[in-house]
Coordinates of C-alpha atoms and ligand atoms in Angstrom, one line a residue:
Chain A
M234 CA -22.2 18.1 7.8
A235 CA -23.9 15.3 9.6
P236 CA -24.6 15.7 13.3
N237 CA -22.2 12.9 14.0
A238 CA -19.4 14.7 12.1
T239 CA -20.1 17.9 13.8
A240 CA -20.1 16.3 17.2
R241 CA -16.7 14.7 16.5
L242 CA -15.3 18.0 15.3
V243 CA -16.5 19.7 18.5
L244 CA -15.0 16.9 20.5
Q245 CA -11.7 17.1 18.7
A246 CA -11.6 20.9 19.0
S247 CA -12.2 20.7 22.8
A248 CA -9.6 18.0 23.2
A249 CA -7.1 20.2 21.3
L250 CA -8.0 23.2 23.5
A251 CA -7.6 21.1 26.6
V252 CA -4.1 20.0 25.5
V253 CA -3.0 23.5 24.8
T254 CA -4.4 24.8 28.1
V255 CA -2.7 22.0 30.1
W256 CA 0.5 22.7 28.3
A257 CA 0.4 26.5 28.8
R258 CA -0.9 26.5 32.3
W259 CA 0.8 23.6 34.0
I260 CA 3.7 22.3 31.9
A261 CA 5.3 25.1 30.0
P262 CA 6.2 27.2 33.2
H263 CA 8.2 24.2 34.6
V264 CA 10.1 23.3 31.4
N265 CA 13.6 24.5 31.1
P266 CA 15.1 25.5 27.7
Y267 CA 16.9 22.2 27.3
Q268 CA 13.8 20.2 28.0
L269 CA 11.9 22.4 25.6
Q270 CA 14.4 21.7 22.9
V271 CA 14.0 17.9 23.5
I272 CA 10.2 18.3 23.3
N273 CA 10.5 20.3 20.0
Y274 CA 12.8 17.6 18.6
I275 CA 10.2 15.0 19.5
G276 CA 7.6 16.9 17.5
I277 CA 9.9 17.2 14.5
N278 CA 10.8 13.5 14.7
V279 CA 7.1 12.5 14.8
V280 CA 6.7 14.3 11.5
M281 CA 9.7 12.6 10.0
A282 CA 9.0 9.1 11.3
V283 CA 5.3 9.1 10.4
S284 CA 6.1 10.4 6.9
L285 CA 8.8 7.8 6.3
N286 CA 6.4 5.2 7.6
L287 CA 4.1 5.9 4.6
I288 CA 7.0 5.0 2.2
N289 CA 8.7 2.2 4.1
G290 CA 6.0 0.9 6.4
H291 CA 2.8 1.1 4.5
T292 CA 4.0 0.9 1.0
G293 CA 7.0 -1.4 1.8
Q294 CA 9.5 0.6 -0.3
F295 CA 12.7 0.6 1.5
S296 CA 14.0 4.2 1.3
I297 CA 17.1 5.5 3.0
G298 CA 16.7 9.0 1.5
H299 CA 14.5 10.6 4.1
A300 CA 17.2 13.0 5.4
G301 CA 17.7 14.2 1.8
F302 CA 14.0 15.2 1.6
M303 CA 14.3 16.8 5.0
A304 CA 17.4 18.8 3.8
L305 CA 15.5 20.0 0.8
G306 CA 12.6 21.3 2.9
A307 CA 15.0 22.8 5.5
Y308 CA 17.3 24.6 3.0
G309 CA 14.4 25.5 0.7
S310 CA 12.2 27.1 3.3
A311 CA 15.2 28.8 5.1
A312 CA 16.3 30.3 1.8
I313 CA 12.9 31.8 1.4
T314 CA 12.6 33.2 4.9
C315 CA 16.2 34.5 4.9
Y316 CA 16.3 36.1 1.5
G317 CA 12.6 36.7 1.0
G318 CA 11.6 37.5 4.6
P319 CA 13.1 41.0 4.8
H320 CA 11.0 42.0 1.8
L321 CA 8.0 39.9 2.5
L322 CA 7.5 40.8 6.1
P323 CA 7.3 44.6 5.7
W324 CA 4.9 44.0 2.7
L325 CA 2.7 41.7 4.7
S326 CA 2.5 43.9 7.8
G327 CA 2.8 47.2 5.9
T328 CA 0.8 47.0 2.7
L329 CA -1.6 44.3 3.9
G330 CA -1.8 45.7 7.4
L331 CA -1.3 42.3 9.2
A332 CA -0.2 42.0 12.8
E333 CA 3.5 41.1 13.2
G334 CA 2.7 37.7 14.5
T335 CA 0.3 36.9 11.7
A336 CA 2.8 38.1 9.1
K337 CA 5.5 35.9 10.6
A338 CA 3.2 32.9 10.7
L339 CA 2.3 33.4 7.1
L340 CA 5.9 33.7 6.1
L341 CA 6.9 30.6 8.0
N342 CA 4.1 28.4 6.7
G343 CA 4.4 29.7 3.2
A344 CA 8.1 29.0 3.2
M345 CA 7.6 25.5 4.7
L346 CA 4.9 24.6 2.1
A347 CA 7.3 25.7 -0.6
G348 CA 10.1 23.6 1.0
G349 CA 7.7 20.7 1.3
G350 CA 6.7 21.2 -2.4
L351 CA 10.4 21.1 -3.4
A352 CA 10.9 17.9 -1.4
A353 CA 7.7 16.4 -2.9
L354 CA 9.1 17.1 -6.4
A355 CA 12.3 15.3 -5.5
G356 CA 10.1 12.5 -4.1
V357 CA 8.5 12.0 -7.5
V358 CA 11.9 12.0 -9.1
V359 CA 13.1 9.3 -6.7
G360 CA 9.8 7.5 -6.9
I361 CA 10.1 6.9 -10.6
P362 CA 13.2 4.7 -10.5
T363 CA 11.5 2.7 -7.7
L364 CA 9.2 1.4 -10.3
R365 CA 12.0 -0.8 -11.5
L366 CA 14.0 -1.3 -8.3
R367 CA 13.2 -3.5 -5.5
G368 CA 14.5 -4.1 -2.0
D369 CA 18.2 -3.6 -1.6
Y370 CA 18.6 -1.9 -5.0
L371 CA 16.0 0.7 -4.1
A372 CA 17.6 1.2 -0.7
I373 CA 21.0 1.9 -2.4
A374 CA 19.4 4.2 -5.0
T375 CA 17.6 6.3 -2.4
L376 CA 20.8 6.4 -0.3
G377 CA 22.7 7.7 -3.2
F378 CA 20.0 10.2 -3.9
G379 CA 20.1 11.6 -0.4
E380 CA 23.8 12.0 -0.6
I381 CA 23.6 13.7 -3.9
I382 CA 21.3 16.3 -2.5
R383 CA 23.6 16.8 0.4
V384 CA 26.6 17.3 -1.8
I385 CA 24.8 19.7 -4.1
I386 CA 23.7 21.8 -1.1
L387 CA 27.2 21.6 0.3
N388 CA 28.4 23.3 -2.9
L389 CA 25.7 26.0 -2.9
D390 CA 27.3 29.1 -1.6
V391 CA 24.0 31.1 -1.3
V392 CA 22.9 28.7 1.5
G393 CA 26.2 28.8 3.3
G394 CA 27.9 25.9 1.6
A395 CA 30.4 24.2 3.9
R396 CA 30.2 27.0 6.4
G397 CA 26.6 26.2 7.1
F398 CA 23.4 28.3 6.8
T399 CA 23.3 30.7 9.7
D400 CA 20.9 33.4 11.0
I401 CA 17.7 31.7 10.0
P402 CA 14.9 33.4 11.7
E403 CA 13.5 31.5 14.7
L404 CA 10.0 31.3 13.6
A405 CA 9.0 27.7 14.4
G406 CA 8.3 27.2 18.1
T407 CA 6.6 24.4 20.0
F408 CA 3.2 25.5 18.7
W409 CA 3.9 25.2 15.0
I410 CA 6.0 22.0 15.5
F411 CA 3.1 20.2 17.2
L412 CA 0.5 21.7 15.0
W413 CA 2.3 20.2 12.0
A414 CA 3.0 17.0 13.8
F415 CA -0.7 16.7 14.4
V416 CA -1.5 17.6 10.7
T417 CA 1.0 15.0 9.5
V418 CA -0.4 12.3 11.6
A419 CA -4.0 13.2 10.8
V420 CA -3.5 13.5 7.0
I421 CA -1.5 10.3 6.6
A422 CA -3.8 8.4 8.9
R423 CA -6.8 9.5 6.9
I424 CA -5.3 8.8 3.6
V425 CA -4.1 5.4 4.5
G426 CA -7.3 4.5 6.4
S427 CA -9.5 5.0 3.3
T428 CA -10.3 2.4 0.7
K429 CA -8.0 4.2 -1.8
G430 CA -5.3 4.2 0.9
L431 CA -5.4 0.4 1.2
A432 CA -3.6 0.4 -2.1
Y433 CA -0.4 1.3 -0.3
L434 CA -0.7 -1.7 2.0
A435 CA -1.7 -3.9 -0.9
I436 CA 1.6 -3.1 -2.6
R437 CA 3.5 -4.0 0.5
E438 CA 1.6 -7.2 0.8
D439 CA 1.8 -8.5 -2.7
E440 CA 2.6 -6.3 -5.7
V441 CA 1.4 -8.9 -8.3
A442 CA -1.9 -9.3 -6.6
A443 CA -2.2 -5.6 -6.3
E444 CA -1.9 -5.1 -10.0
A445 CA -4.4 -7.9 -10.6
V446 CA -7.1 -6.0 -8.7
G447 CA -6.5 -2.9 -10.7
I448 CA -4.1 -1.0 -8.5
S449 CA -1.6 1.0 -10.6
T450 CA 1.5 0.1 -8.6
T451 CA 3.4 2.8 -10.5
R452 CA 1.1 5.7 -9.5
T453 CA 0.6 4.5 -6.0
K454 CA 4.4 4.1 -5.2
V455 CA 5.1 7.5 -6.7
S456 CA 2.3 9.1 -4.6
A457 CA 3.7 7.5 -1.5
F458 CA 7.1 9.1 -2.2
L459 CA 5.4 12.4 -3.1
L460 CA 3.5 12.5 0.2
G461 CA 6.2 11.1 2.4
A462 CA 8.8 13.5 0.9
F463 CA 6.4 16.5 1.3
F464 CA 6.0 15.9 5.0
A465 CA 9.7 15.2 5.4
G466 CA 10.2 18.6 3.8
I467 CA 7.9 20.2 6.3
G468 CA 9.8 18.5 9.1
G469 CA 13.0 20.0 7.6
G470 CA 11.3 23.4 7.5
L471 CA 10.3 23.1 11.2
F472 CA 13.8 22.0 12.1
A473 CA 15.5 24.9 10.2
H474 CA 13.3 27.6 11.8
N475 CA 13.6 26.1 15.2
V476 CA 17.3 25.5 15.3
T477 CA 18.1 28.5 13.2
Y478 CA 21.3 26.9 11.8
L479 CA 21.8 24.3 9.2
H480 CA 24.7 22.3 8.0
T481 CA 24.8 19.4 5.5
N482 CA 26.4 17.3 8.2
M483 CA 23.0 17.2 9.9
F484 CA 21.5 15.4 6.9
T485 CA 23.8 12.4 6.3
F486 CA 22.4 9.0 5.7
M487 CA 22.9 8.3 9.4
K488 CA 20.0 10.7 9.9
S489 CA 17.9 8.6 7.5
I490 CA 18.9 5.5 9.4
E491 CA 17.7 7.1 12.7
Y492 CA 14.2 7.5 11.1
I493 CA 14.2 4.0 9.7
V494 CA 15.0 2.8 13.2
M495 CA 12.0 4.7 14.5
V496 CA 9.7 3.2 11.8
V497 CA 11.0 -0.4 12.3
L498 CA 10.9 -0.1 16.1
G499 CA 7.4 1.3 16.1
G500 CA 6.1 -1.3 13.7
M501 CA 6.1 -1.1 9.9
G502 CA 2.9 0.5 8.9
S503 CA 1.7 1.5 12.3
I504 CA 1.3 5.2 12.6
T505 CA 0.8 5.2 16.4
G506 CA 3.9 2.9 16.6
S507 CA 5.9 5.5 14.7
V508 CA 4.7 8.3 17.0
V509 CA 5.6 6.3 20.1
A510 CA 9.0 5.3 18.7
A511 CA 9.7 8.9 17.7
V512 CA 9.0 10.0 21.3
V513 CA 10.9 7.2 22.9
L514 CA 13.9 7.3 20.7
T515 CA 14.2 11.1 20.9
A516 CA 13.8 11.2 24.7
L517 CA 15.8 8.1 25.5
P518 CA 19.3 9.3 24.5
E519 CA 18.6 12.4 26.5
A520 CA 17.4 10.5 29.5
L521 CA 20.6 8.4 29.3
R522 CA 22.8 11.4 29.5
A523 CA 23.2 10.7 33.2
I524 CA 25.4 7.7 32.3
E525 CA 27.2 9.7 29.6
K526 CA 30.0 7.2 28.8
Y527 CA 27.7 4.3 28.2
R528 CA 24.9 6.2 26.6
M529 CA 25.2 5.0 23.1
V530 CA 26.0 1.5 24.3
M531 CA 22.8 1.4 26.3
Y532 CA 20.8 2.9 23.5
S533 CA 22.0 0.2 21.1
M534 CA 21.5 -2.5 23.6
L535 CA 17.9 -1.4 24.2
L536 CA 17.3 -1.5 20.5
I537 CA 18.7 -5.0 20.2
V538 CA 16.7 -6.2 23.1
L539 CA 13.5 -4.7 21.7
M540 CA 14.1 -6.1 18.2
L541 CA 14.7 -9.6 19.7
T542 CA 11.7 -9.5 21.9
R543 CA 9.3 -7.7 19.5
P544 CA 10.7 -8.2 16.0
Q545 CA 7.4 -6.9 14.6
G546 CA 8.0 -3.6 16.4
L547 CA 6.3 -2.1 19.4
M548 CA 2.9 -2.0 17.7
G549 CA 3.4 -4.6 15.0
R550 CA 1.0 -3.6 12.3
H551 CA -1.7 -2.5 14.6
E552 CA -2.9 0.9 15.6
L553 CA -3.6 2.1 19.1
S554 CA -7.1 3.5 19.0
F555 CA -10.2 3.5 21.0
A556 CA -12.1 1.6 18.3
A557 CA -9.4 -1.2 18.4
I558 CA -9.5 -1.4 22.1
R559 CA -13.3 -1.6 22.1
R560 CA -13.2 -4.4 19.5
R561 CA -10.7 -6.3 21.5
L562 CA -12.8 -6.0 24.7
A563 CA -15.9 -7.0 22.8
V564 CA -14.2 -10.2 21.6
R565 CA -12.8 -11.0 25.0
K566 CA -16.3 -10.8 26.4
G567 CA -17.5 -13.0 23.6
G568 CA -19.6 -10.1 22.4
A569 CA -18.5 -10.4 18.8
S570 CA -18.3 -13.6 16.8
V571 CA -15.0 -12.9 15.2
A572 CA -12.8 -15.8 14.5
G573 CA -9.0 -15.7 14.4
D574 CA -7.1 -12.6 15.4
V575 CA -8.5 -9.1 15.6
P576 CA -6.6 -6.3 13.9
Chain B
M25 CA -24.5 -16.6 -31.2
S26 CA -23.3 -13.4 -29.6
A27 CA -20.0 -11.8 -30.6
P28 CA -17.1 -13.1 -28.6
V29 CA -16.1 -11.1 -25.6
L30 CA -12.5 -12.3 -25.5
V31 CA -10.5 -13.3 -28.6
V32 CA -7.0 -14.8 -28.2
E33 CA -5.6 -15.1 -31.7
N34 CA -2.5 -17.0 -32.6
V35 CA -0.7 -16.2 -29.4
T36 CA 2.8 -17.6 -28.8
K37 CA 5.0 -17.0 -25.8
C38 CA 8.6 -18.0 -25.7
F39 CA 10.9 -18.0 -22.7
G40 CA 14.3 -18.1 -24.3
G41 CA 14.3 -21.4 -26.2
L42 CA 11.2 -22.7 -24.5
T43 CA 7.8 -22.2 -26.2
A44 CA 5.5 -22.1 -23.2
V45 CA 2.4 -21.4 -25.3
S46 CA 2.3 -22.0 -29.0
E47 CA -0.3 -20.5 -31.4
L48 CA -3.1 -20.4 -28.9
D49 CA -6.5 -19.6 -30.4
L50 CA -9.4 -19.1 -28.0
E51 CA -12.7 -17.3 -28.2
L52 CA -14.9 -16.7 -25.2
R53 CA -18.5 -15.9 -25.7
S54 CA -20.6 -14.0 -23.2
E55 CA -21.4 -16.1 -20.1
E56 CA -19.6 -19.2 -21.3
L57 CA -17.7 -21.3 -18.9
V58 CA -14.6 -22.7 -20.6
G59 CA -12.0 -25.0 -19.1
I60 CA -8.3 -25.3 -19.8
I61 CA -6.7 -28.6 -18.9
G62 CA -3.4 -30.2 -19.6
P63 CA -0.5 -31.9 -17.9
N64 CA 1.9 -30.0 -15.6
G65 CA 3.9 -27.4 -17.5
S66 CA 1.7 -27.4 -20.5
G67 CA 1.3 -23.7 -20.5
K68 CA -2.1 -23.1 -18.8
T69 CA -0.9 -20.6 -16.3
T70 CA 1.2 -18.9 -18.9
A71 CA -2.0 -18.5 -21.0
F72 CA -3.6 -16.7 -18.0
N73 CA -0.5 -14.6 -17.5
L74 CA -0.7 -13.5 -21.2
I75 CA -4.4 -12.6 -21.0
T76 CA -4.0 -10.6 -17.8
G77 CA -0.9 -8.8 -19.0
F78 CA 1.8 -10.3 -16.8
Y79 CA 3.5 -11.3 -19.9
E80 CA 3.4 -9.8 -23.4
P81 CA 2.8 -12.3 -26.2
T82 CA 5.9 -13.0 -28.3
R83 CA 3.4 -13.1 -31.3
G84 CA -0.3 -12.8 -31.7
S85 CA -3.0 -10.6 -30.4
I86 CA -5.6 -10.5 -27.6
R87 CA -8.8 -8.5 -27.8
L88 CA -11.4 -7.8 -25.2
G89 CA -14.5 -6.8 -27.1
D90 CA -13.0 -4.8 -29.9
K91 CA -10.1 -3.4 -27.9
R92 CA -6.6 -4.8 -28.1
I93 CA -5.4 -5.6 -24.6
D94 CA -2.0 -7.3 -25.3
G95 CA 0.6 -4.8 -24.3
L96 CA -1.5 -3.1 -21.6
R97 CA -0.5 -3.3 -18.0
T98 CA -2.1 -5.8 -15.7
N99 CA -4.0 -3.1 -13.8
Q100 CA -5.4 -1.6 -17.0
I101 CA -6.5 -5.1 -18.1
N102 CA -8.2 -5.6 -14.8
R103 CA -10.0 -2.2 -15.2
A104 CA -11.0 -3.2 -18.7
G105 CA -12.9 -6.1 -17.1
I106 CA -10.7 -9.2 -16.6
A107 CA -10.1 -10.4 -13.1
R108 CA -8.2 -13.5 -12.0
T109 CA -7.1 -15.8 -9.1
F110 CA -3.7 -17.4 -8.8
Q111 CA -2.6 -21.0 -8.7
N112 CA -0.6 -20.2 -5.5
I113 CA -3.0 -18.1 -3.6
R114 CA -2.0 -14.5 -3.6
L115 CA -3.9 -12.7 -0.9
F116 CA -2.8 -9.6 1.0
P117 CA -1.8 -11.8 4.0
D118 CA -1.6 -9.1 6.7
L119 CA -4.8 -7.3 5.7
S120 CA -8.1 -8.5 7.1
A121 CA -10.4 -10.5 4.9
L122 CA -12.7 -7.5 4.7
D123 CA -9.8 -5.2 3.6
N124 CA -8.7 -7.7 1.0
V125 CA -12.1 -7.2 -0.6
R126 CA -12.4 -3.5 0.2
V127 CA -9.1 -2.6 -1.6
A128 CA -10.4 -4.3 -4.7
F129 CA -13.1 -1.7 -4.9
H130 CA -10.6 1.1 -5.0
V131 CA -10.7 1.7 -8.7
G132 CA -14.3 2.9 -8.5
V133 CA -13.6 5.4 -5.7
R134 CA -14.7 8.9 -6.6
S135 CA -13.5 10.8 -3.5
G136 CA -10.3 12.8 -4.2
I137 CA -7.5 13.3 -1.7
T138 CA -9.0 16.4 -0.2
S139 CA -12.3 14.9 0.6
R140 CA -10.5 11.9 2.1
V141 CA -8.4 14.2 4.3
L142 CA -11.4 16.4 5.3
R143 CA -13.7 13.4 5.6
T144 CA -16.5 15.0 3.8
Q145 CA -20.0 13.5 4.0
S146 CA -19.8 12.2 0.4
F147 CA -16.5 10.5 1.3
L148 CA -18.0 8.9 4.4
D149 CA -21.0 7.8 2.4
E150 CA -18.8 6.3 -0.2
E151 CA -16.7 4.4 2.3
R152 CA -19.8 3.1 4.0
R153 CA -21.2 1.9 0.6
I154 CA -17.9 0.2 -0.2
G155 CA -17.7 -1.4 3.3
R156 CA -21.3 -2.7 2.9
A157 CA -20.6 -4.1 -0.6
A158 CA -17.4 -5.8 0.6
M159 CA -19.3 -7.3 3.5
E160 CA -22.0 -8.5 1.2
L161 CA -19.4 -10.3 -1.0
L162 CA -17.9 -11.9 2.1
E163 CA -21.4 -13.1 3.1
R164 CA -22.0 -14.5 -0.3
F165 CA -18.9 -16.5 0.0
D166 CA -19.6 -17.6 3.5
L167 CA -16.7 -15.6 4.9
A168 CA -18.5 -13.0 7.0
R169 CA -17.3 -14.5 10.3
F170 CA -13.7 -14.1 9.1
A171 CA -14.1 -10.4 8.1
L172 CA -11.7 -9.1 10.7
S173 CA -9.2 -12.0 10.6
S174 CA -5.9 -11.5 8.8
A175 CA -6.1 -13.3 5.5
R176 CA -3.1 -15.4 6.4
N177 CA -5.0 -16.9 9.3
L178 CA -7.9 -18.2 7.2
P179 CA -8.2 -21.9 6.5
Y180 CA -7.0 -23.0 3.1
G181 CA -10.4 -23.4 1.5
E182 CA -11.5 -20.0 2.8
Q183 CA -8.4 -18.4 1.3
R184 CA -9.4 -19.8 -2.1
R185 CA -12.9 -18.4 -1.8
L186 CA -11.6 -15.1 -0.5
E187 CA -9.5 -14.7 -3.6
I188 CA -12.5 -15.2 -5.8
A189 CA -14.5 -12.7 -3.7
R190 CA -11.7 -10.2 -4.1
A191 CA -11.6 -10.7 -7.9
L192 CA -15.3 -10.2 -8.1
A193 CA -15.0 -6.9 -6.2
T194 CA -13.3 -5.4 -9.2
S195 CA -16.6 -6.0 -11.2
P196 CA -15.1 -8.1 -14.0
K197 CA -16.9 -9.3 -17.1
I198 CA -14.5 -12.2 -17.4
L199 CA -13.1 -14.2 -14.5
L200 CA -10.1 -16.4 -14.8
L201 CA -9.7 -19.1 -12.1
D202 CA -6.4 -20.9 -11.9
E203 CA -6.9 -24.2 -10.2
P204 CA -9.5 -23.0 -7.7
A205 CA -10.1 -26.5 -6.4
A206 CA -6.5 -27.4 -5.9
G207 CA -5.9 -28.9 -2.5
M208 CA -9.5 -29.2 -1.6
N209 CA -11.2 -32.4 -0.5
P210 CA -14.0 -34.0 -2.6
T211 CA -16.8 -32.4 -0.6
E212 CA -15.2 -29.0 -0.8
K213 CA -14.7 -29.4 -4.5
V214 CA -18.4 -30.1 -5.0
E215 CA -19.3 -27.1 -3.0
L216 CA -16.8 -24.9 -4.9
A217 CA -18.2 -26.1 -8.2
R218 CA -21.7 -25.1 -7.0
L219 CA -20.4 -21.8 -5.9
I220 CA -18.7 -21.1 -9.2
R221 CA -21.9 -21.8 -11.1
R222 CA -24.0 -19.7 -8.8
V223 CA -21.6 -16.8 -8.9
K224 CA -21.4 -17.0 -12.7
D225 CA -25.2 -16.7 -13.0
E226 CA -25.6 -14.0 -10.4
Y227 CA -22.9 -11.7 -11.9
D228 CA -23.4 -12.6 -15.5
L229 CA -19.8 -13.7 -15.8
T230 CA -17.8 -15.3 -18.5
I231 CA -15.4 -17.8 -16.8
L232 CA -12.2 -19.4 -17.9
L233 CA -11.1 -22.1 -15.6
I234 CA -8.0 -24.2 -15.1
D235 CA -8.2 -27.4 -13.1
H236 CA -6.6 -30.7 -12.9
D237 CA -9.7 -32.4 -11.4
M238 CA -11.6 -33.9 -14.3
K239 CA -14.8 -34.1 -12.3
V240 CA -14.8 -30.4 -11.6
V241 CA -13.9 -29.5 -15.2
M242 CA -16.1 -31.9 -16.9
G243 CA -19.0 -31.1 -14.6
L244 CA -18.7 -27.3 -14.9
C245 CA -17.5 -26.4 -18.4
D246 CA -19.4 -25.9 -21.6
R247 CA -16.2 -26.3 -23.6
I248 CA -12.7 -27.5 -22.8
L249 CA -9.4 -26.6 -24.3
V250 CA -6.6 -29.1 -23.9
L251 CA -2.9 -28.0 -23.9
D252 CA 0.1 -30.1 -24.0
H253 CA 3.6 -28.6 -24.2
G254 CA 2.0 -25.3 -25.1
E255 CA 0.2 -26.7 -28.1
T256 CA -3.6 -26.9 -28.2
I257 CA -4.2 -30.6 -28.8
A258 CA -8.0 -30.7 -28.5
Q259 CA -10.9 -28.5 -28.1
G260 CA -14.6 -29.2 -27.7
T261 CA -17.4 -30.3 -25.3
P262 CA -16.4 -32.4 -22.3
E263 CA -17.5 -35.6 -24.0
Q264 CA -15.6 -34.9 -27.2
V265 CA -12.4 -34.1 -25.3
Q266 CA -12.7 -37.1 -23.0
R267 CA -12.8 -39.5 -26.0
D268 CA -10.0 -37.8 -27.9
P269 CA -7.1 -40.2 -28.2
K270 CA -4.6 -37.4 -28.2
V271 CA -5.9 -36.2 -24.9
I272 CA -5.8 -39.6 -23.4
A273 CA -2.3 -40.0 -24.7
A274 CA -1.1 -36.7 -23.2
Y275 CA -2.6 -37.6 -19.8
L276 CA -1.8 -41.3 -19.5
G277 CA 1.2 -41.5 -21.8
A278 CA 1.1 -42.9 -25.3
D279 CA 1.3 -46.5 -24.1
A280 CA -2.1 -46.4 -22.5
V281 CA -3.7 -45.9 -25.9
A282 CA -2.0 -48.7 -27.6
Ligands
LIG190 N1 8.6 -16.7 -16.3 C1 9.0 -17.8 -16.9 N2 10.2 -18.0 -17.3 C2 10.7 -19.1 -17.9 N3 9.9 -20.2 -18.1 C3 8.6 -20.1 -17.7 C4 8.1 -18.9 -17.1 N4 6.8 -19.2 -16.8 C5 6.5 -20.4 -17.2 N5 7.6 -21.0 -17.7 C6 7.7 -22.4 -18.3 O1 6.6 -22.5 -19.2 C7 6.0 -23.8 -19.1 C8 4.6 -23.7 -18.9 O2 4.4 -23.3 -17.5 P1 2.9 -23.0 -16.9 O3 3.1 -22.5 -15.5 O4 2.1 -22.2 -17.8 O5 2.3 -24.5 -16.8 P2 1.0 -25.0 -16.3 O6 0.2 -25.6 -17.4 O7 0.3 -23.9 -15.6 O8 1.4 -26.1 -15.3 P3 0.9 -26.6 -13.8 O9 -0.2 -27.5 -14.1 O10 2.0 -27.2 -13.2 O11 0.4 -25.3 -13.2 C9 6.8 -24.5 -18.1 O12 7.8 -25.3 -18.7 C10 7.4 -23.4 -17.3 O13 8.6 -23.8 -16.7
LIG191 MG1 -0.3 -23.6 -13.6

């Protein structure tokens, strides 16, 4: 590894350590269970919004099926921990001699990866018709897909059917939620930020031109669905093992719409925008509880005002990063001879 | 003479009852610069769309070297070595000029998804190499100062040049230019013609060019093909074509000849 890369890794590790320390020493002791729940939801919603952003924002494929992928990940992983856990845990800690915490962590992450894999598989299945469908038609197809998944699960008695899936082990706490939120953001940012990842943006910008420069729009779109669905599945796994109860009512298309609102509000294709929007839109309804009666009215009004004043979303298509800020400052000082706008 | 690099044989394209291109025969030899002219709606762009796989020929075949390319997808044809620009500029408007070119390098990318996520040294090296190559292309097309501007904010002439730069980033053997000089003033046209010639020599390109501007076409092309209502009505050197009564008739109306 180059010295530069090593230095960055050390920097990132220390930053992570600092965050964890500040959290554990100064914040966690003052947080009540209700606030902690909101914080956990924020983390899960970051995973969901950022992964949907890859499909809708970066690649420009309007999907309303994200709750369906989330449901697959949630039910898939919960089925593993519920039915497999009682056999796997003793084996992990007994036969392999792992500590109880390690065994549980392995079980959780293994189950979530499997749930994510299941969702990714479904993502490919949905991705294939998108090769033919555009815009509204794709939106309707993905909406239908999400509902189909929901109805199938509703009729699966092993995962509770209409009663709901209860007694899921509470394995995913704040630590795992935020670790996965971090992983989701880092992985998607790195993929999209590379030369190869520009292909997603190129498809959003102009599919015809993308084909003409050698981009297989087919493969790229399917891979966007695969990756986006995978992380939605992870988000579902976190949700299942945090809330410990699942019901198909939690995954209606209204849930998908909530995530779309986050992506649009944050700015299509802006990862930092999605993160900010996920935080704001999760915390806001809670903050508005004080004015209980008008809560949803206020929430909707705020959305309307935001969309009117910033139709491109909070961040537009830009990212919030130190490099971007540096560039902007440099231009303002006349340090760089860059014409036009600066991304 | 060398073997032809591109052979279009007896290609016809019908849209319902309309025959947009009829029995087109065209051979491009290595490093030739061939022009296609013809009145509006004569099938020039359709010919490009056929060669680049946007349309499949109704009849006929297209070969690149000794490989059949009709029926391949557009991205496969690009990978096989044919790049193009569009009559109505098609850039990636919200991407920077640099990223417009960078993305066109993506086919050659070796780094897999793991090395991209882990940012391995080989990935970083490759990205740096691509960034440098993209920047060099921008410099060559006098676009370096626009590197970080969104493509949509570039002046018109610059957008046209950026589109050519992007096409070149895919390392084509054959470059198809659809009215590259459209909308330019006479000075810009002269500069563009010079640029096309220079680029052709530097990259050893074979170029097929559509344009309405006779000065540009006559000055640049070794050979010219004239289409009218999808039919090839003349073919030859600029001088031959210019004198051809059928061409004059097609352009000025039959009356002008009489
Ligand atoms: N996708 C299509 N469907 C139906 N008709 C088409 C299609 N594409 C082209 N045409 C028709 O084919 C004919 C040739 O069009 P084409 O665009 O190739 O002309 P052109 O020579 O490029 O003209 P111009 O100089 O105006 O660019 C026109 O009559 C056009 O309307
Ligand atoms: Mg045309």
